[in-house]
Structures are given as C-alpha cells and as structure tokens.
C-alpha cells in the first residue's frame, strides 16, 4: 500500500482515485474547485482578461462553451468499466451536451466514493521531493497552508487552461476586441459583427458555427494542414476560410496572406493551449519545452523519478476517457508491484527512440503527446501492460469515423448519423 497524492479531480484525478483505491492504496485527492468534473464544469464566467495574458487576472479553469457537445459518440465517451449510457431523463443524443457529461462524472464520483477522498477548495501550490525519497505536497485551503508527505504523486491538473496565442504582425495594436477560445462562452456579443477566428481545430470548428448564426461574417485563418492538401475548404453560409493573416492594422483592417483583407470587429484566437504545471519542482528533471512534457516514458513516468511521480491525461487525438482510465490502471498496478516497469536506462532509451522517430517523420516537439499520426496503438499497448483482454475493434472504428469527419469538417456529423449507423459500426467491429 502506497500513500498517494492525486492533484486534480477532473476525469483524470477521479479515475486515478478509483483505480488507486481499488488497488489498495491510500489516496488523497486535492482539488482547488468546490466540485468534481474539471473542464466539464461549465460556467458563464471566464478569465477577467479575455486574452488571458495579464498574470494578475482572475482565472477560470473550464474552457467549455454553452453550446458544446461531445466530439465522440457516447459509446466511446464513457469509461471501459463505466459506460456513458442513455438514461431516462438524460440527453438522448448520440453526441450529448456538456451537461450530460458532467452529470455522468458526478454519478461516477458517487459510485466510487470520490468525494470522500477529495479535499475540495484546496489548491496545490508546491510539490517537491524531500531527501531523495518522499514527496511534500504544499496546499492552500482558505487562509491556511499545509504540508503533507506522500510516497507518490499523480499529476492530473489538466492542460486546456493556459492559452497559446497566435503571433501575427501588428495584432497587438488591433483596435477591435480580442479573446482566446478558452474564454468563449456564448455568441451574443458578436451579433452583426465581422469576426475572425485564428486556427482550425475542434474549438474553431464549433465556435465558428456558433458565432455564424448571429455574426455578419466569420473568417477563419488557417495554415493549410497536410490533411487538407488538395481539399478545397468549402465556404459555408457566412463562414469563409483563408490562409494565415499577414498583418493586422490599428484601424481594424486585417490582411490575409492570400490577398484578401477586411475590417474586423473581433479576433478570436483558437490556437490551443500550453502545458503548464507551475506547482511541480523537479530540479529540471521534468521540463516543458515547446509543449513537450519530458522525458516521460509513454507519457506517464519520468524515468528517474518513476514510479513515484506520474502524469495522467497529457495525450490527445484518442478516445480520451479510455486512455486516461488505462493510464490510471497502469499506475495503480505499477505502484503495487503487480506490473513492472523497465529499468531507468531502458525507459530513457525508449523515449529517445520515440523522439527520433518523431524527427524522422517531420513532427515537431509540440506533437509529442498527440497519439496521431504516430502511436496509434498506444491504448492497446497499455491494455497489454496491464494484462487486460484486447479492446474490441469497433472502438477504433468509431474514433476513425470521428477523426475523418473533423478533417472533412462535416458540419452535420453529430446529427446526420442515427443510432443505426453506430450500431452497424459496433456489429462490424465485433464480427471481425
Ligand atoms: C473545450 C473542450 C472540449 C472538450 N471536448 C471533449 C470531448 O468532446 N470528448 C472528450 O473525450 N474530451 C474532450 N475534451 C478533453 C478534456 O480535456 C477531457 O475530456 C478531460 O476533461 C480531461 O480531464 P483532466 O482531468 O485531465 O483535466 P481537467 O478536466 O482540466 O481537470 C483538472 C482538474 O485539476 C484541478 N487542478 C488544477 N491545478 C490544480 C492545483 N494546483 N491544485 C488543485 N487542483 C488543481 C482543476 O481544478 C480541475 O478540476 C475537451 C476539452 C476542452 C477544453
Ligand atoms: C531537488 O534538489 C533538492 C536539493 O538538493 C533535493 O532535496 C530534492 O530532492 C531534489 N528534487 C528531486 C525531484 O530530485
């Protein structure tokens, strides 16, 4: 039995707590908010600085906007051990709204006694190693600061909190309104405006459509992605796609590299986030460089501090909840000695090989924790480590359908496929 501190009670922290407890460990969860759910706790509030630059700003953890629906069908949104099934008074849709996900997470917390393990309104301000062995967790709750010793720490603090902004000549003098998608909630203030979105990821996809219902025009600035080569971006309704922005002028004129220019009222940066773990002190053993948290063996363990320090939920472009659940099971079993890690040198060698294959494939550091295009077999690898039976094929088939749609930017994908469509995918997967 190991005494473990879990930092955060979002999806990662809750599942970590469940798995660690089931493995017989002594768990305490630290959560700065007053409830479980992390980014799924929608609030109309957002950072007091809409660009999230001011270091003294009041911050809000969640990045969820009011209209948000899941980007995966409910069949693969839940956990392997605890699915997100339809229920009577719930949201009946295959891609439910965010409220349904939060309710589901609250039920999960009730079912597995997570509230009892959690210290709410307690923010971890420092995690450091003492005497080359134990970890000291310093936390602040109300006015009091406390320090407590743990044998292991699992970092589950989320990574969609610290915005990354677009670098564009002249943008700092733009006279209109600017914000980052982290602070976007509702479209109302953009009524009849000309709005520019920078970036073309999930949030830009959703927010452009949300705003287009009220705005005069929406223009999306995007770097042509390899995925999109040869594919013409169809302009839909009042949404137009362009290349990157060349320059922004004080009077509100925005000039794109493709020669198009327009006077804009607002610019929304949908340019993603930075990994940010301000409380962790490792003397430079674990660093964050250009969005690579490392070195980490399989995105979880820093070799020289394994297994006492671990990270959950850093990866993306996968079936998020399943990956998080498998990482949590792996950590819980490694800590109890049921599953063995390779030695430090072997783990470092594995990381070096991985970094090298990224380079050979022309991938930048920023893509380290992306499970596509490399590492598509990551969750299957975890399943093997833990000693679970292989995952059914239909799960990957569904993920592929969703990734394909986000590349094709099929606006209607959440609604146009009915239950029979997804049932057919399940059938095809179990037959093979
Ligand atoms: C806009 C948006 C839409 C998304 N849509 C989907 C989707 O449709 N499907 C999907 O599968 N995934 C989606 N995701 C991914 C989402 O991040 C994961 O589903 C999941 O919520 C990640 O959980 P987490 O626990 O790792 O992080 P979080 O949910 O961010 O939780 C981290 C928790 O740690 C706490 N915390 C942080 N620092 C401290 C500290 N120092 N001390 C104490 N507590 C702390 C926070 O308060 C928070 O409760 C979306 C993400 C975003 C931002
Ligand atoms: C960092 O250095 C301090 C002082 O030498 C030491 O006590 C601590 O254990 C080190 N931290 C880690 C993570 O090794």
CSV table of C-alpha atoms and ligand atoms in Angstrom, one decimal:
chain,number,residue,atom,x,y,z
A,1,UNK,CA,0.0,0.0,0.0
A,2,UNK,CA,1.3,3.4,-1.0
A,3,UNK,CA,0.2,6.8,0.2
A,4,UNK,CA,-0.6,8.7,-2.9
A,5,UNK,CA,-1.5,12.4,-3.6
A,6,UNK,CA,-3.7,12.9,-6.7
A,7,UNK,CA,-3.7,16.5,-7.9
A,8,UNK,CA,-7.0,17.5,-9.6
A,9,UNK,CA,-10.5,16.0,-9.5
A,10,UNK,CA,-11.3,16.1,-13.2
A,11,UNK,CA,-11.7,13.0,-15.3
A,12,UNK,CA,-8.0,12.0,-14.8
A,13,UNK,CA,-8.0,12.6,-11.0
A,14,UNK,CA,-11.3,10.8,-10.4
A,15,UNK,CA,-10.3,7.8,-12.3
A,16,UNK,CA,-6.9,7.8,-10.7
A,17,UNK,CA,-8.5,7.9,-7.3
A,18,UNK,CA,-10.9,5.0,-8.2
A,19,UNK,CA,-8.1,2.8,-9.6
A,20,UNK,CA,-5.6,3.5,-6.8
A,21,UNK,CA,-8.2,2.8,-4.2
A,22,UNK,CA,-9.3,-0.4,-5.8
A,23,UNK,CA,-5.6,-1.5,-5.8
A,24,UNK,CA,-5.5,-0.9,-2.0
A,25,UNK,CA,-3.5,2.4,-2.0
A,26,UNK,CA,-4.2,5.2,0.4
A,27,UNK,CA,-5.4,8.1,-1.7
A,28,UNK,CA,-5.9,11.8,-1.1
A,29,UNK,CA,-7.2,14.0,-3.9
A,30,UNK,CA,-6.5,17.7,-3.9
A,31,UNK,CA,-9.0,19.9,-5.9
A,32,UNK,CA,-9.0,23.6,-6.0
A,33,UNK,CA,-12.6,23.9,-7.2
A,34,UNK,CA,-15.6,23.0,-4.9
A,35,UNK,CA,-16.7,20.1,-7.0
A,36,UNK,CA,-15.5,17.3,-9.3
A,37,UNK,CA,-15.6,17.5,-13.1
A,38,UNK,CA,-12.7,19.8,-14.1
A,39,UNK,CA,-13.1,21.3,-17.5
A,40,UNK,CA,-16.7,19.8,-17.8
A,41,UNK,CA,-17.9,22.3,-15.2
A,42,UNK,CA,-19.5,24.9,-17.5
A,43,UNK,CA,-19.6,28.4,-16.0
A,44,UNK,CA,-20.7,31.7,-17.7
A,45,UNK,CA,-17.6,33.2,-16.0
A,46,UNK,CA,-14.3,33.3,-17.8
A,47,UNK,CA,-10.8,34.8,-17.2
A,48,UNK,CA,-11.0,38.5,-16.3
A,49,UNK,CA,-8.6,39.1,-19.2
A,50,UNK,CA,-10.2,37.8,-22.4
A,51,UNK,CA,-6.8,37.1,-23.9
A,52,UNK,CA,-5.5,35.5,-20.6
A,53,UNK,CA,-2.2,37.4,-20.7
A,54,UNK,CA,-2.4,39.5,-17.5
A,55,UNK,CA,-0.6,37.5,-14.9
A,56,UNK,CA,-2.8,39.0,-12.1
A,57,UNK,CA,-6.1,38.1,-13.9
A,58,UNK,CA,-8.8,36.1,-12.2
A,59,UNK,CA,-8.8,32.7,-13.9
A,60,UNK,CA,-11.4,30.1,-14.6
A,61,UNK,CA,-10.4,26.5,-15.2
A,62,UNK,CA,-13.0,25.4,-17.6
A,63,UNK,CA,-12.9,26.1,-21.4
A,64,UNK,CA,-16.3,24.7,-22.1
A,65,UNK,CA,-18.8,26.9,-24.1
A,66,UNK,CA,-22.5,26.8,-23.7
A,67,UNK,CA,-23.3,25.0,-27.0
A,68,UNK,CA,-20.6,22.4,-26.5
A,69,UNK,CA,-21.4,18.8,-27.5
A,70,UNK,CA,-19.0,15.9,-27.2
A,71,UNK,CA,-16.8,15.3,-30.3
A,72,UNK,CA,-17.1,11.5,-29.8
A,73,UNK,CA,-20.3,9.4,-29.7
A,74,UNK,CA,-21.4,8.4,-26.3
A,75,UNK,CA,-20.4,4.8,-27.0
A,76,UNK,CA,-16.8,5.8,-26.6
A,77,UNK,CA,-17.2,8.9,-24.4
A,78,UNK,CA,-17.5,6.9,-21.2
A,79,UNK,CA,-15.1,4.6,-19.4
A,80,UNK,CA,-14.4,1.0,-20.3
A,81,UNK,CA,-15.6,0.0,-16.8
A,82,UNK,CA,-18.4,2.5,-16.6
A,83,UNK,CA,-20.1,3.5,-19.9
A,84,UNK,CA,-22.0,6.7,-20.6
A,85,UNK,CA,-25.3,5.0,-21.4
A,86,UNK,CA,-28.5,6.7,-22.2
A,87,UNK,CA,-30.8,7.2,-19.3
A,88,UNK,CA,-34.4,8.2,-19.0
A,89,UNK,CA,-34.3,11.9,-18.0
A,90,UNK,CA,-30.9,12.5,-19.8
A,91,UNK,CA,-29.8,13.9,-23.1
A,92,UNK,CA,-30.9,11.3,-25.6
A,93,UNK,CA,-28.4,12.4,-28.3
A,94,UNK,CA,-25.5,10.2,-29.5
A,95,UNK,CA,-23.2,13.3,-29.1
A,96,UNK,CA,-24.6,14.7,-25.9
A,97,UNK,CA,-24.2,18.2,-24.5
A,98,UNK,CA,-21.6,19.0,-21.8
A,99,UNK,CA,-24.3,18.9,-19.0
A,100,UNK,CA,-24.8,15.2,-19.6
A,101,UNK,CA,-21.0,14.5,-19.3
A,102,UNK,CA,-20.8,16.5,-16.0
A,103,UNK,CA,-23.8,14.6,-14.6
A,104,UNK,CA,-22.2,11.3,-15.7
A,105,UNK,CA,-18.9,12.3,-13.9
A,106,UNK,CA,-20.9,13.2,-10.7
A,107,UNK,CA,-22.5,9.8,-10.8
A,108,UNK,CA,-19.2,8.2,-11.3
A,109,UNK,CA,-17.8,10.1,-8.2
A,110,UNK,CA,-20.8,9.0,-6.1
A,111,UNK,CA,-20.5,5.4,-7.3
A,112,UNK,CA,-16.8,5.1,-6.4
A,113,UNK,CA,-16.7,7.3,-3.3
A,114,UNK,CA,-14.5,10.0,-4.8
A,115,UNK,CA,-16.0,12.9,-2.8
A,116,UNK,CA,-14.8,11.2,0.4
A,117,UNK,CA,-11.3,11.0,-0.9
A,118,UNK,CA,-11.2,14.6,-2.0
A,119,UNK,CA,-10.1,17.8,-0.3
A,120,UNK,CA,-12.1,20.5,-2.1
A,121,UNK,CA,-11.2,24.2,-2.4
A,122,UNK,CA,-7.6,23.1,-1.7
A,123,UNK,CA,-5.1,24.2,-4.3
A,124,UNK,CA,-1.7,22.5,-4.5
A,125,UNK,CA,0.9,25.3,-4.6
A,126,UNK,CA,4.1,23.2,-4.5
A,127,UNK,CA,5.2,19.6,-5.0
A,128,UNK,CA,8.8,18.7,-4.2
A,129,UNK,CA,10.9,15.8,-3.3
A,130,UNK,CA,12.4,15.6,0.2
A,131,UNK,CA,15.5,13.7,1.0
A,132,UNK,CA,15.6,11.9,-2.3
A,133,UNK,CA,12.5,9.8,-1.5
A,134,UNK,CA,9.2,11.1,-0.2
A,135,UNK,CA,7.2,14.0,-1.8
A,136,UNK,CA,6.0,17.0,0.1
A,137,UNK,CA,2.7,18.4,-1.1
A,138,UNK,CA,2.1,22.0,-0.1
A,139,UNK,CA,-1.5,23.2,-0.4
A,140,UNK,CA,-3.6,26.2,0.3
A,141,UNK,CA,-7.2,26.0,1.5
A,142,UNK,CA,-8.8,29.2,2.6
A,143,UNK,CA,-6.2,31.1,4.5
A,144,UNK,CA,-4.2,28.1,5.7
A,145,UNK,CA,-1.3,26.5,4.1
A,146,UNK,CA,-0.4,22.9,4.9
A,147,UNK,CA,2.4,20.5,4.0
A,148,UNK,CA,2.0,16.8,3.9
A,149,UNK,CA,4.3,13.9,3.0
A,150,UNK,CA,3.4,11.3,0.3
A,151,UNK,CA,5.2,8.3,-1.2
A,152,UNK,CA,3.8,9.0,-4.6
A,153,UNK,CA,2.2,11.9,-6.6
A,154,UNK,CA,0.0,11.6,-9.6
A,155,UNK,CA,-0.4,14.9,-11.6
A,156,UNK,CA,-3.9,15.2,-13.0
A,157,UNK,CA,-4.2,19.0,-13.3
A,158,UNK,CA,-5.4,19.3,-17.0
A,159,UNK,CA,-3.8,21.1,-19.9
A,160,UNK,CA,-6.6,23.2,-21.5
A,161,UNK,CA,-6.1,26.1,-19.2
A,162,UNK,CA,-3.1,28.2,-20.2
A,163,UNK,CA,-3.8,29.7,-23.7
A,164,UNK,CA,-1.4,29.9,-26.5
A,165,UNK,CA,-1.9,33.0,-28.7
A,166,UNK,CA,-1.2,33.5,-32.4
A,167,UNK,CA,1.8,35.6,-33.3
A,168,UNK,CA,0.7,38.0,-36.0
A,169,UNK,CA,2.4,41.2,-37.1
A,170,UNK,CA,0.5,44.2,-35.8
A,171,UNK,CA,-2.0,42.3,-33.8
A,172,UNK,CA,-1.1,44.0,-30.5
A,173,UNK,CA,-2.4,47.3,-31.9
A,174,UNK,CA,-5.6,45.9,-33.2
A,175,UNK,CA,-8.4,48.3,-32.2
A,176,UNK,CA,-11.2,45.7,-32.0
A,177,UNK,CA,-11.9,43.1,-29.4
A,178,UNK,CA,-9.6,40.1,-29.0
A,179,UNK,CA,-10.1,36.9,-27.0
A,180,UNK,CA,-8.8,33.3,-26.7
A,181,UNK,CA,-11.2,30.5,-27.2
A,182,UNK,CA,-10.6,29.5,-23.5
A,183,UNK,CA,-12.8,32.4,-22.6
A,184,UNK,CA,-15.5,31.9,-25.2
A,185,UNK,CA,-19.0,31.0,-23.8
A,186,UNK,CA,-21.8,32.4,-25.9
A,187,UNK,CA,-22.1,34.1,-29.3
A,188,UNK,CA,-24.4,37.1,-28.3
A,189,UNK,CA,-21.8,39.8,-28.2
A,190,UNK,CA,-20.8,39.1,-31.8
A,191,UNK,CA,-24.2,39.9,-33.3
A,192,UNK,CA,-23.8,41.6,-36.7
A,193,UNK,CA,-20.1,41.7,-36.4
A,194,UNK,CA,-17.2,40.7,-38.6
A,195,UNK,CA,-15.3,38.1,-36.7
A,196,UNK,CA,-12.0,36.4,-37.4
A,197,UNK,CA,-11.0,33.1,-35.9
A,198,UNK,CA,-7.4,32.0,-36.0
A,199,UNK,CA,-6.8,28.3,-36.1
A,200,UNK,CA,-8.7,25.3,-37.3
A,201,UNK,CA,-9.1,22.7,-34.5
A,202,UNK,CA,-12.1,21.4,-32.7
A,203,UNK,CA,-12.9,24.6,-30.9
A,204,UNK,CA,-12.6,26.8,-34.0
A,205,UNK,CA,-14.8,24.3,-35.9
A,206,UNK,CA,-17.5,24.6,-33.2
A,207,UNK,CA,-17.1,28.3,-32.3
A,208,UNK,CA,-17.2,29.5,-36.0
A,209,UNK,CA,-20.5,27.8,-36.5
A,210,UNK,CA,-21.9,29.0,-33.1
A,211,UNK,CA,-21.0,32.6,-33.9
A,212,UNK,CA,-22.0,32.5,-37.6
A,213,UNK,CA,-25.7,32.2,-36.5
A,214,UNK,CA,-25.6,35.8,-35.3
A,215,UNK,CA,-22.5,37.4,-36.8
A,216,UNK,CA,-22.4,39.2,-40.2
A,217,UNK,CA,-19.4,37.3,-41.4
A,218,UNK,CA,-16.9,34.8,-40.0
A,219,UNK,CA,-13.5,34.4,-41.5
A,220,UNK,CA,-11.2,31.6,-40.4
A,221,UNK,CA,-7.5,32.0,-40.8
A,222,UNK,CA,-5.7,28.6,-41.0
A,223,UNK,CA,-2.4,27.2,-42.1
A,224,UNK,CA,-3.0,24.6,-44.8
A,225,UNK,CA,-2.7,21.3,-43.0
A,226,UNK,CA,-1.2,18.2,-44.6
A,227,UNK,CA,-4.6,16.6,-44.1
A,228,UNK,CA,-6.3,19.3,-46.1
A,229,UNK,CA,-3.9,19.3,-49.1
A,230,UNK,CA,-5.9,19.2,-52.3
A,231,UNK,CA,-9.1,19.6,-50.4
A,232,UNK,CA,-10.9,22.9,-51.0
A,233,UNK,CA,-12.3,24.3,-47.8
A,234,UNK,CA,-16.0,24.8,-48.7
A,235,UNK,CA,-17.2,28.2,-47.6
A,236,UNK,CA,-20.5,27.5,-45.7
A,237,UNK,CA,-23.1,30.2,-45.1
A,238,UNK,CA,-21.3,33.2,-43.9
A,239,UNK,CA,-18.1,31.4,-43.0
A,240,UNK,CA,-15.1,31.8,-45.2
A,241,UNK,CA,-11.7,30.1,-45.0
A,242,UNK,CA,-8.4,31.8,-45.7
A,243,UNK,CA,-4.7,31.3,-45.3
A,244,UNK,CA,-2.9,32.8,-42.3
A,245,UNK,CA,-3.1,36.5,-41.5
A,246,UNK,CA,-0.2,38.6,-42.9
A,247,UNK,CA,-0.8,41.8,-40.9
A,248,UNK,CA,-3.3,43.5,-38.7
A,249,UNK,CA,-3.7,47.3,-38.7
A,250,UNK,CA,-4.7,49.6,-35.9
A,251,UNK,CA,-7.9,50.7,-37.7
A,252,UNK,CA,-9.2,47.1,-37.7
A,253,UNK,CA,-8.1,46.1,-41.2
A,254,UNK,CA,-6.9,42.5,-41.3
A,255,UNK,CA,-4.9,41.4,-44.3
A,256,UNK,CA,-4.5,37.7,-45.1
A,257,UNK,CA,-1.6,36.0,-47.0
A,258,UNK,CA,-4.0,35.0,-49.8
A,259,UNK,CA,-4.5,38.7,-50.6
A,260,UNK,CA,-8.0,39.0,-49.1
A,261,UNK,CA,-8.5,41.8,-46.5
A,262,UNK,CA,-11.4,43.0,-44.4
A,263,UNK,CA,-12.2,45.4,-41.5
A,264,UNK,CA,-12.9,43.2,-38.5
A,265,UNK,CA,-14.7,43.8,-35.2
A,266,UNK,CA,-13.2,40.9,-33.3
A,267,UNK,CA,-10.4,38.3,-33.4
A,268,UNK,CA,-10.7,35.0,-31.6
A,269,UNK,CA,-7.5,33.0,-31.1
A,270,UNK,CA,-8.4,29.3,-31.3
A,271,UNK,CA,-4.8,28.4,-31.2
A,272,UNK,CA,-4.7,25.8,-28.4
A,273,UNK,CA,-3.0,25.7,-25.1
A,274,UNK,CA,0.3,25.3,-23.3
A,275,UNK,CA,1.1,22.5,-20.8
A,276,UNK,CA,1.6,24.4,-17.5
A,277,UNK,CA,2.4,22.7,-14.2
A,278,UNK,CA,3.5,25.6,-12.0
A,279,UNK,CA,3.5,23.7,-8.7
A,280,UNK,CA,5.9,21.0,-9.7
A,281,UNK,CA,9.6,21.3,-8.6
A,282,UNK,CA,11.8,18.6,-10.1
A,283,UNK,CA,15.2,20.5,-10.4
A,284,UNK,CA,14.8,20.3,-14.1
A,285,UNK,CA,14.3,16.6,-14.3
A,286,UNK,CA,10.9,17.1,-15.9
A,287,UNK,CA,10.7,20.1,-18.3
A,288,UNK,CA,8.2,21.6,-20.6
A,289,UNK,CA,9.7,22.7,-23.9
A,290,UNK,CA,7.5,23.7,-26.8
A,291,UNK,CA,4.6,21.7,-25.4
A,292,UNK,CA,6.7,18.6,-24.8
A,293,UNK,CA,6.5,17.4,-21.2
A,294,UNK,CA,9.5,15.2,-20.8
A,295,UNK,CA,11.2,13.0,-20.6
A,296,UNK,CA,8.2,10.8,-19.9
A,297,UNK,CA,8.1,7.0,-20.5
A,298,UNK,CA,4.9,6.5,-22.5
A,299,UNK,CA,3.5,9.9,-21.5
A,300,UNK,CA,3.3,8.9,-17.8
A,301,UNK,CA,6.5,8.2,-15.9
A,302,UNK,CA,9.7,10.3,-15.8
A,303,UNK,CA,12.3,7.5,-15.8
A,304,UNK,CA,14.5,8.9,-12.9
A,305,UNK,CA,11.5,9.5,-10.7
A,306,UNK,CA,9.4,6.5,-11.6
A,307,UNK,CA,7.1,5.2,-10.3
A,308,UNK,CA,6.6,7.8,-7.6
A,309,UNK,CA,5.8,10.6,-9.9
A,310,UNK,CA,3.4,10.2,-12.8
A,311,UNK,CA,1.1,12.1,-15.1
A,312,UNK,CA,-2.3,11.3,-16.4
A,313,UNK,CA,-4.2,12.8,-19.4
A,314,UNK,CA,-1.4,14.6,-21.3
A,315,UNK,CA,-2.2,12.9,-24.6
A,316,UNK,CA,-4.7,13.9,-27.2
A,317,UNK,CA,-6.3,12.7,-30.5
A,318,UNK,CA,-7.5,9.5,-29.0
A,319,UNK,CA,-10.5,8.2,-27.1
A,320,UNK,CA,-9.7,10.4,-24.1
A,321,UNK,CA,-11.6,8.8,-21.2
A,322,UNK,CA,-10.4,5.3,-22.2
A,323,UNK,CA,-6.7,6.4,-22.4
A,324,UNK,CA,-7.0,8.1,-19.0
A,325,UNK,CA,-8.6,5.1,-17.5
A,326,UNK,CA,-5.9,2.8,-18.8
A,327,UNK,CA,-3.1,5.1,-17.7
A,328,UNK,CA,-4.7,5.1,-14.2
A,329,UNK,CA,-4.9,1.3,-14.0
A,330,UNK,CA,-1.3,1.1,-15.2
A,331,UNK,CA,0.0,3.5,-12.5
A,332,UNK,CA,-2.1,1.8,-9.7
A,333,UNK,CA,-0.7,-1.6,-10.6
A,334,UNK,CA,2.9,-0.4,-11.0
A,335,UNK,CA,2.7,1.2,-7.6
A,336,UNK,CA,1.5,-2.1,-6.0
A,337,UNK,CA,4.2,-4.0,-7.8
A,338,UNK,CA,1.9,-6.2,-9.9
A,339,UNK,CA,3.2,-4.7,-13.1
A,340,UNK,CA,6.9,-4.0,-13.5
A,341,UNK,CA,8.4,-1.1,-15.4
A,342,UNK,CA,11.6,-1.5,-17.4
A,343,UNK,CA,14.7,0.0,-15.6
A,344,UNK,CA,15.6,3.6,-15.9
A,345,UNK,CA,18.1,3.2,-18.8
A,346,UNK,CA,15.6,1.2,-20.9
A,347,UNK,CA,12.9,3.7,-20.3
A,348,UNK,CA,15.2,6.5,-21.4
A,349,UNK,CA,16.2,4.6,-24.5
A,350,UNK,CA,12.6,4.1,-25.4
A,351,UNK,CA,11.9,7.8,-25.1
A,352,UNK,CA,15.0,8.6,-27.3
A,353,UNK,CA,13.8,6.2,-29.9
A,354,UNK,CA,10.4,7.8,-29.9
A,355,UNK,CA,11.8,11.3,-30.2
A,356,UNK,CA,13.9,10.2,-33.0
A,357,UNK,CA,11.0,8.6,-34.9
A,358,UNK,CA,9.1,11.9,-34.4
A,359,UNK,CA,12.0,13.7,-36.1
A,360,UNK,CA,12.2,11.2,-38.9
A,361,UNK,CA,8.5,11.8,-39.6
A,362,UNK,CA,8.9,15.5,-39.6
A,363,UNK,CA,7.0,16.1,-36.4
A,364,UNK,CA,7.7,19.0,-34.1
A,365,UNK,CA,8.1,18.8,-30.3
A,366,UNK,CA,4.6,20.2,-29.9
A,367,UNK,CA,3.1,17.0,-31.3
A,368,UNK,CA,4.8,14.8,-28.7
A,369,UNK,CA,1.6,14.0,-26.9
A,370,UNK,CA,-0.5,13.6,-30.0
A,371,UNK,CA,-1.4,10.0,-30.5
A,372,UNK,CA,-1.8,10.6,-34.2
A,373,UNK,CA,-0.2,10.0,-36.7
A,374,UNK,CA,2.3,8.0,-34.7
A,375,UNK,CA,1.4,6.0,-31.6
A,376,UNK,CA,-2.0,4.9,-32.9
A,377,UNK,CA,-1.5,1.7,-30.9
A,378,UNK,CA,-0.9,3.4,-27.6
A,379,UNK,CA,-4.1,2.3,-25.7
A,380,UNK,CA,-3.6,-1.3,-27.0
A,381,UNK,CA,0.0,-1.1,-25.6
A,382,UNK,CA,-1.4,0.0,-22.2
A,383,UNK,CA,-4.0,-2.8,-22.3
A,384,UNK,CA,-1.2,-5.3,-22.8
A,385,UNK,CA,0.9,-3.9,-20.0
A,386,UNK,CA,-2.0,-4.1,-17.6
A,387,UNK,CA,-2.9,-7.6,-18.7
A,388,UNK,CA,-6.4,-6.9,-19.9
A,389,UNK,CA,-8.1,-8.6,-22.8
A,390,UNK,CA,-7.7,-6.8,-26.1
A,391,UNK,CA,-10.1,-3.9,-26.8
A,392,UNK,CA,-12.9,-4.5,-29.3
A,393,UNK,CA,-12.2,-3.2,-32.9
A,394,UNK,CA,-15.4,-1.1,-33.0
A,395,UNK,CA,-14.0,1.4,-30.6
A,396,UNK,CA,-11.2,2.3,-33.1
A,397,UNK,CA,-13.6,2.2,-36.0
A,398,UNK,CA,-15.8,4.9,-34.3
A,399,UNK,CA,-12.8,7.0,-33.4
A,400,UNK,CA,-11.7,6.9,-37.1
A,401,UNK,CA,-15.1,8.0,-38.3
A,402,UNK,CA,-14.9,11.0,-35.9
A,403,UNK,CA,-11.4,11.9,-36.9
A,404,UNK,CA,-12.3,11.6,-40.6
A,405,UNK,CA,-15.2,14.0,-40.1
A,406,UNK,CA,-13.2,16.6,-38.3
A,407,UNK,CA,-10.7,16.5,-41.2
A,408,UNK,CA,-13.5,16.8,-43.7
A,409,UNK,CA,-15.2,19.4,-41.5
A,410,UNK,CA,-18.6,17.8,-42.0
A,411,UNK,CA,-20.7,20.2,-40.1
A,412,UNK,CA,-23.6,17.9,-39.6
A,413,UNK,CA,-21.8,14.8,-38.4
A,414,UNK,CA,-23.1,14.8,-34.9
A,415,UNK,CA,-26.7,14.6,-36.1
A,416,UNK,CA,-26.8,13.0,-39.5
A,417,UNK,CA,-25.8,9.6,-38.4
A,418,UNK,CA,-28.5,8.0,-36.4
A,419,UNK,CA,-28.3,5.2,-33.9
A,420,UNK,CA,-28.4,2.5,-36.6
A,421,UNK,CA,-25.2,3.9,-38.1
A,422,UNK,CA,-23.3,3.5,-34.9
A,423,UNK,CA,-24.9,0.1,-34.2
A,424,UNK,CA,-23.6,-1.0,-37.6
A,425,UNK,CA,-20.1,0.0,-36.6
A,426,UNK,CA,-20.3,-2.0,-33.4
A,427,UNK,CA,-21.6,-5.0,-35.4
A,428,UNK,CA,-18.8,-4.8,-37.9
A,429,UNK,CA,-16.2,-4.5,-35.2
A,430,UNK,CA,-17.4,-7.5,-33.2
A,431,UNK,CA,-17.8,-9.7,-36.3
A,432,UNK,CA,-14.1,-9.2,-37.3
B,1,LIG,C1,-13.4,22.8,-24.8
B,1,LIG,C2,-13.1,21.4,-24.6
B,1,LIG,C3,-13.9,20.4,-25.2
B,1,LIG,C4,-13.6,19.0,-25.0
B,1,LIG,N1,-14.4,18.1,-25.5
B,1,LIG,C5,-14.1,16.8,-25.3
B,1,LIG,C6,-15.0,15.8,-25.9
B,1,LIG,O1,-16.0,16.1,-26.5
B,1,LIG,N2,-14.6,14.5,-25.6
B,1,LIG,C7,-13.5,14.1,-24.9
B,1,LIG,O2,-13.3,13.0,-24.7
B,1,LIG,N3,-12.7,15.1,-24.4
B,1,LIG,C8,-12.9,16.4,-24.6
B,1,LIG,N4,-12.1,17.3,-24.1
B,1,LIG,C9,-10.9,16.9,-23.4
B,1,LIG,C10,-11.0,17.0,-21.9
B,1,LIG,O3,-9.9,17.7,-21.5
B,1,LIG,C11,-11.0,15.7,-21.3
B,1,LIG,O4,-12.3,15.1,-21.6
B,1,LIG,C12,-11.0,15.7,-19.7
B,1,LIG,O5,-11.9,16.6,-19.2
B,1,LIG,C13,-9.6,15.9,-19.2
B,1,LIG,O6,-9.7,15.7,-17.8
B,1,LIG,P1,-8.5,16.0,-16.8
B,1,LIG,O7,-8.9,15.5,-15.5
B,1,LIG,O8,-7.2,15.5,-17.4
B,1,LIG,O9,-8.3,17.6,-16.8
B,1,LIG,P2,-9.4,18.7,-16.2
B,1,LIG,O10,-10.8,18.4,-16.6
B,1,LIG,O11,-8.9,20.0,-16.7
B,1,LIG,O12,-9.3,18.7,-14.7
B,1,LIG,C14,-8.1,19.1,-14.0
B,1,LIG,C15,-8.6,19.4,-12.5
B,1,LIG,O13,-7.4,19.7,-11.8
B,1,LIG,C16,-7.7,20.8,-10.9
B,1,LIG,N5,-6.4,21.5,-10.6
B,1,LIG,C17,-5.6,22.0,-11.5
B,1,LIG,N6,-4.5,22.5,-10.8
B,1,LIG,C18,-4.7,22.3,-9.5
B,1,LIG,C19,-3.9,22.6,-8.3
B,1,LIG,N7,-2.8,23.2,-8.4
B,1,LIG,N8,-4.4,22.2,-7.1
B,1,LIG,C20,-5.6,21.6,-7.1
B,1,LIG,N9,-6.4,21.3,-8.2
B,1,LIG,C21,-5.9,21.6,-9.4
B,1,LIG,C22,-8.7,21.6,-11.7
B,1,LIG,O14,-9.4,22.5,-10.9
B,1,LIG,C23,-9.5,20.6,-12.4
B,1,LIG,O15,-10.6,20.2,-11.6
B,1,LIG,C24,-12.4,18.7,-24.2
B,1,LIG,C25,-11.6,19.7,-23.7
B,1,LIG,C26,-11.9,21.0,-23.9
B,1,LIG,C27,-11.0,22.1,-23.2
B,2,LIG,C1,16.0,18.8,-5.8
B,2,LIG,O1,17.1,19.3,-5.1
B,2,LIG,C2,16.8,19.3,-3.7
B,2,LIG,C3,18.1,19.9,-3.0
B,2,LIG,O2,19.2,19.3,-3.5
B,2,LIG,C4,16.6,17.9,-3.2
B,2,LIG,O3,16.3,17.9,-1.8
B,2,LIG,C5,15.4,17.3,-3.9
B,2,LIG,O4,15.1,16.0,-3.5
B,2,LIG,C6,15.6,17.4,-5.4
B,2,LIG,N1,14.3,17.0,-6.1
B,2,LIG,C7,14.2,16.0,-6.9
B,2,LIG,C8,12.9,15.8,-7.6
B,2,LIG,O5,15.1,15.2,-7.1
